[in-house]
Short mmCIF file of C-alpha atoms in Angstrom, two decimals:
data_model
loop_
_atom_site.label_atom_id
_atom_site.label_comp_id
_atom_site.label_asym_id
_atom_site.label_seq_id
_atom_site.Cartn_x
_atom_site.Cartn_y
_atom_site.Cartn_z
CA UNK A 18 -34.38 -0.03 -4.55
CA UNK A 19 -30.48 -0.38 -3.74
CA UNK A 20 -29.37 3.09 -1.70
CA UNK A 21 -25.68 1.80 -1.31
CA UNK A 22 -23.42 3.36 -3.38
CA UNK A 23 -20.47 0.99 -2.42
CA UNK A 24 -20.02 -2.04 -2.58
CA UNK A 25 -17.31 -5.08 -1.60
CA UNK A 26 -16.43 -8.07 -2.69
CA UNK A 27 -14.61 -10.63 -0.59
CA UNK A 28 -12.19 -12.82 -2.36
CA UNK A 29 -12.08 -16.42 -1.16
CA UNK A 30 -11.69 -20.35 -2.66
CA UNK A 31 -14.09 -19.65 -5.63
CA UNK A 32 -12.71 -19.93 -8.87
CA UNK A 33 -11.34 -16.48 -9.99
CA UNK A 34 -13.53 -15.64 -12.76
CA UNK A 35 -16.96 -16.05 -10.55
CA UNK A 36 -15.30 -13.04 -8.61
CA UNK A 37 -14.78 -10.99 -11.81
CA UNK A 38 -18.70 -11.77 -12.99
CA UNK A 39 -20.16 -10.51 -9.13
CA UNK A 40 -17.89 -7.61 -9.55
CA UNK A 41 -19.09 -6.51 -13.02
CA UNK A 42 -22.50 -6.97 -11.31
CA UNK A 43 -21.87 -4.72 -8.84
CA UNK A 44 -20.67 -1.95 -11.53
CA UNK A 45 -23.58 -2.40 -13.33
CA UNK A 46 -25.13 -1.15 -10.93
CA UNK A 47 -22.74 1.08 -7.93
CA UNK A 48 -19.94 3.76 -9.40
CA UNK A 49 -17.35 1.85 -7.51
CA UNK A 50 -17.12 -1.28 -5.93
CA UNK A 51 -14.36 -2.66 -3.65
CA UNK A 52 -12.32 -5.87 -3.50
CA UNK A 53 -10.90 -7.05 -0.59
CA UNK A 54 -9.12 -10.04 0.47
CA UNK A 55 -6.59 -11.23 3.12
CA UNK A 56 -3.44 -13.46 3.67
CA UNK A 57 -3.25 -16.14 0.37
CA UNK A 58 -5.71 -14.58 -1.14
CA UNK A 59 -4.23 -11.21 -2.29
CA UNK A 60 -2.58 -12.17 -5.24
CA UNK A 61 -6.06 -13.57 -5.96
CA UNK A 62 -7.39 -10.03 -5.65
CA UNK A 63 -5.31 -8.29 -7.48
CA UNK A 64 -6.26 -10.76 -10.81
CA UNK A 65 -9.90 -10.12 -10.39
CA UNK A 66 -8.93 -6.19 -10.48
CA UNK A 67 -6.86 -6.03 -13.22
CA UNK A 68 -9.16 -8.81 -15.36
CA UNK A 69 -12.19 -6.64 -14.51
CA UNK A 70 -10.33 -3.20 -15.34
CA UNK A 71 -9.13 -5.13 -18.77
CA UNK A 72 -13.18 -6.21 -19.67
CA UNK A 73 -14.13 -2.52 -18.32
CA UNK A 74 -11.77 -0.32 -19.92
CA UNK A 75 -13.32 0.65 -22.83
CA UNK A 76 -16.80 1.60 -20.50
CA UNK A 77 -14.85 4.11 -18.63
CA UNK A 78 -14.00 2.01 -15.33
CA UNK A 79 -10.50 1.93 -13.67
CA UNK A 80 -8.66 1.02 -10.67
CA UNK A 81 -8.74 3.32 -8.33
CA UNK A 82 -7.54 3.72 -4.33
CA UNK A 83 -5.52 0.63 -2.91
CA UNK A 84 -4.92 0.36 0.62
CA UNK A 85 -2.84 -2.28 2.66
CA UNK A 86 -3.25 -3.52 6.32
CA UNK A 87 -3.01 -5.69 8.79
CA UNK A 88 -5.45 -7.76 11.12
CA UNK A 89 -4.22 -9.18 14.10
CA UNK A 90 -5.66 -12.38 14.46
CA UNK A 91 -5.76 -15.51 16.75
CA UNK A 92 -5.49 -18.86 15.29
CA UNK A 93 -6.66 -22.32 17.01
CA UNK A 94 -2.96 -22.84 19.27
CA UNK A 95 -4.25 -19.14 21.08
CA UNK A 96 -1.34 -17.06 19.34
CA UNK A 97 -2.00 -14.29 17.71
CA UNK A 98 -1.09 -13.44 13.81
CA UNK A 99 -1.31 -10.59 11.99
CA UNK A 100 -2.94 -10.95 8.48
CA UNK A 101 -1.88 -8.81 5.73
CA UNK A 102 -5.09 -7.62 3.43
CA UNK A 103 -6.13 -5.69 0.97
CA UNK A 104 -8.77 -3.44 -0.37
CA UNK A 105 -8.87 -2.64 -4.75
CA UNK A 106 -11.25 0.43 -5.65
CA UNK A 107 -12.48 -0.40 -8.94
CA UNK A 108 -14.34 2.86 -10.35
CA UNK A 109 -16.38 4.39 -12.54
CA UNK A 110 -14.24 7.36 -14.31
CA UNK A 111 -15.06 10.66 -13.56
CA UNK A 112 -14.33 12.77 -16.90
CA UNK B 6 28.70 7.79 -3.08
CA UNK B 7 25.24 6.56 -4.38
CA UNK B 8 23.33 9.41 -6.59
CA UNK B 9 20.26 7.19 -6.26
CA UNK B 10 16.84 8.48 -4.43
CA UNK B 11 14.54 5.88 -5.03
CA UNK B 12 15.50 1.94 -4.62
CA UNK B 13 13.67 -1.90 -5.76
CA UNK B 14 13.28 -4.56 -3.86
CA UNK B 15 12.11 -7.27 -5.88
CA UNK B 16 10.19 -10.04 -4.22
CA UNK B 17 10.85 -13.68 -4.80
CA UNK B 18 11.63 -16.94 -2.98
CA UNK B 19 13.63 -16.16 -0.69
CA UNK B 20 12.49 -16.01 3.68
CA UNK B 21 10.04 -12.74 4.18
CA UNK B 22 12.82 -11.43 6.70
CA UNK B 23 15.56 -11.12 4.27
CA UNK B 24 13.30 -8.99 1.95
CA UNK B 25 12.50 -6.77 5.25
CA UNK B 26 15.72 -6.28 6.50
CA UNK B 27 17.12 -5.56 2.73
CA UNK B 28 14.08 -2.89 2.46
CA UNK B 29 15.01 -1.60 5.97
CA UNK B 30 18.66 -1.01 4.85
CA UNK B 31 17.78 0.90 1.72
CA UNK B 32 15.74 3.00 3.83
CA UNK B 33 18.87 4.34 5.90
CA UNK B 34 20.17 5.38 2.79
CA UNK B 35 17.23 6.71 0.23
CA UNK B 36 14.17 8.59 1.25
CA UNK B 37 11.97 5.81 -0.82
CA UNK B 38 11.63 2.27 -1.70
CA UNK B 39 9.73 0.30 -3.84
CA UNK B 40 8.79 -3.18 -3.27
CA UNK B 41 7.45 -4.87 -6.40
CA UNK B 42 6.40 -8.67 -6.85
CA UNK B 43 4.02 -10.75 -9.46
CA UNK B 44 1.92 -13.58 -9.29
CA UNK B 45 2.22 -15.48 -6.24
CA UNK B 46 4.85 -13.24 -4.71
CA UNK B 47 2.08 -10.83 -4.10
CA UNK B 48 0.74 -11.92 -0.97
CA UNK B 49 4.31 -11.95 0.39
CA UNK B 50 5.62 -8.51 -0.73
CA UNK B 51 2.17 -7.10 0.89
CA UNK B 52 2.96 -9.10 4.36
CA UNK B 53 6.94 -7.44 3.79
CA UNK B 54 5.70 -3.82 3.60
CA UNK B 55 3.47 -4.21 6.59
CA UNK B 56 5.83 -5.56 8.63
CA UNK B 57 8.69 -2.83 7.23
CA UNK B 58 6.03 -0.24 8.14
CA UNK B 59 5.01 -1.52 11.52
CA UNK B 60 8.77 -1.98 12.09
CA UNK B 61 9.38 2.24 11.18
CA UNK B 62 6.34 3.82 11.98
CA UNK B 63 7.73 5.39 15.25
CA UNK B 64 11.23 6.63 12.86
CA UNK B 65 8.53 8.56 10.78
CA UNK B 66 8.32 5.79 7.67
CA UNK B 67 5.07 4.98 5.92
CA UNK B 68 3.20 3.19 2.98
CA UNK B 69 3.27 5.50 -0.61
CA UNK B 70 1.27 4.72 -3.62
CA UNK B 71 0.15 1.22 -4.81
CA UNK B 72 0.05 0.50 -8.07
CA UNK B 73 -0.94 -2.68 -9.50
CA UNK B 74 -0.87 -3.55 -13.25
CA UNK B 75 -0.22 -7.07 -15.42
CA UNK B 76 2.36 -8.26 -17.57
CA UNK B 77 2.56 -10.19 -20.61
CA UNK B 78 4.36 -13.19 -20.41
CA UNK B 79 5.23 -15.84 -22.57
CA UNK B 80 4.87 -19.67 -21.36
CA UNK B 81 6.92 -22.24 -21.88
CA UNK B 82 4.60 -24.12 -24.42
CA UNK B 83 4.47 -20.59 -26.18
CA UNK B 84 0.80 -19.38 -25.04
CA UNK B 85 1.11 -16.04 -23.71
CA UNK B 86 -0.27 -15.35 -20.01
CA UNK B 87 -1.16 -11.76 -18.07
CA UNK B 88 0.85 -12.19 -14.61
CA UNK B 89 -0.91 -9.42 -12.34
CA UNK B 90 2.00 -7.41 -10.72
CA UNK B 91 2.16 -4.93 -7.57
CA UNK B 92 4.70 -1.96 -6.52
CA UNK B 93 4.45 -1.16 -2.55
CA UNK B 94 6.15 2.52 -1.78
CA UNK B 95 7.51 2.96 1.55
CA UNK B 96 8.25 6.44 2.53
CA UNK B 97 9.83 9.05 4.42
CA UNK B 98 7.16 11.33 5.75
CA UNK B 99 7.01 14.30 4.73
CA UNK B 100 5.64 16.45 8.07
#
């Protein structure tokens, strides 16, 4: 029924491995799916993409594009921060 | 005197700014660095190449290729752990 062909998943305070099970999920079901995540949560990211790529290997799924960035934003004192974040491409291989 | 074209900065514990301006320095003198961190330093060596590329981006300086991959490591009570590891290029544009 699904016409996406993407998909994301934002990492937050949920224990790693529910992040890992909504992102094999996904790639059960979309060629590629993204994980994204910001500030603290990175290193977080990166786990769930290299745990998934580990379970997925062997079904022809790899990591693919990573990009890096910043948000500015503006916490409760009214100054403004920027955020680093980041976006894994986890994807089906094309061979 | 350096025959060098590509330089590390490994992350670690010490202030985000000391990482920056050692990553800025290298950059007068190679065309390339490579910021690599794992486990929790991940977060940080993200927030160190934003703020190295926001710092250059009018000197012609931009983010490379990501990689991220995990190690095998070896606890102290002997179990054996994957550590999830990144490596942030920051380059010389080529235009």
């Amino acid at each position: 029924m699904s016409t996406e062909t993407r998909d994301t998943i934002f990492i937050g305070k949920k224990p790693l491995m529910a992040y890992v099970t909504s992102t094999l999920i996904q790639l059960a079901n979309v060629p590629s799916v993204n994980i994204k995540a910001r500030g603290l949560s990175i290193g977080r990211a990166v786990d769930v993409a290299q745990i998934v790529a580990r379970k997925t290997e062997n079904t022809g799924y790899s990591i693919g594009n990573i990009k890096i960035d910043s948000e500015l934003l503006e916490s409760e004192d009214g100054r403004k921060r920027n955020v680093s974040t980041i976006e894994i491409e986890v994807k089906k291989n094309t061979s």
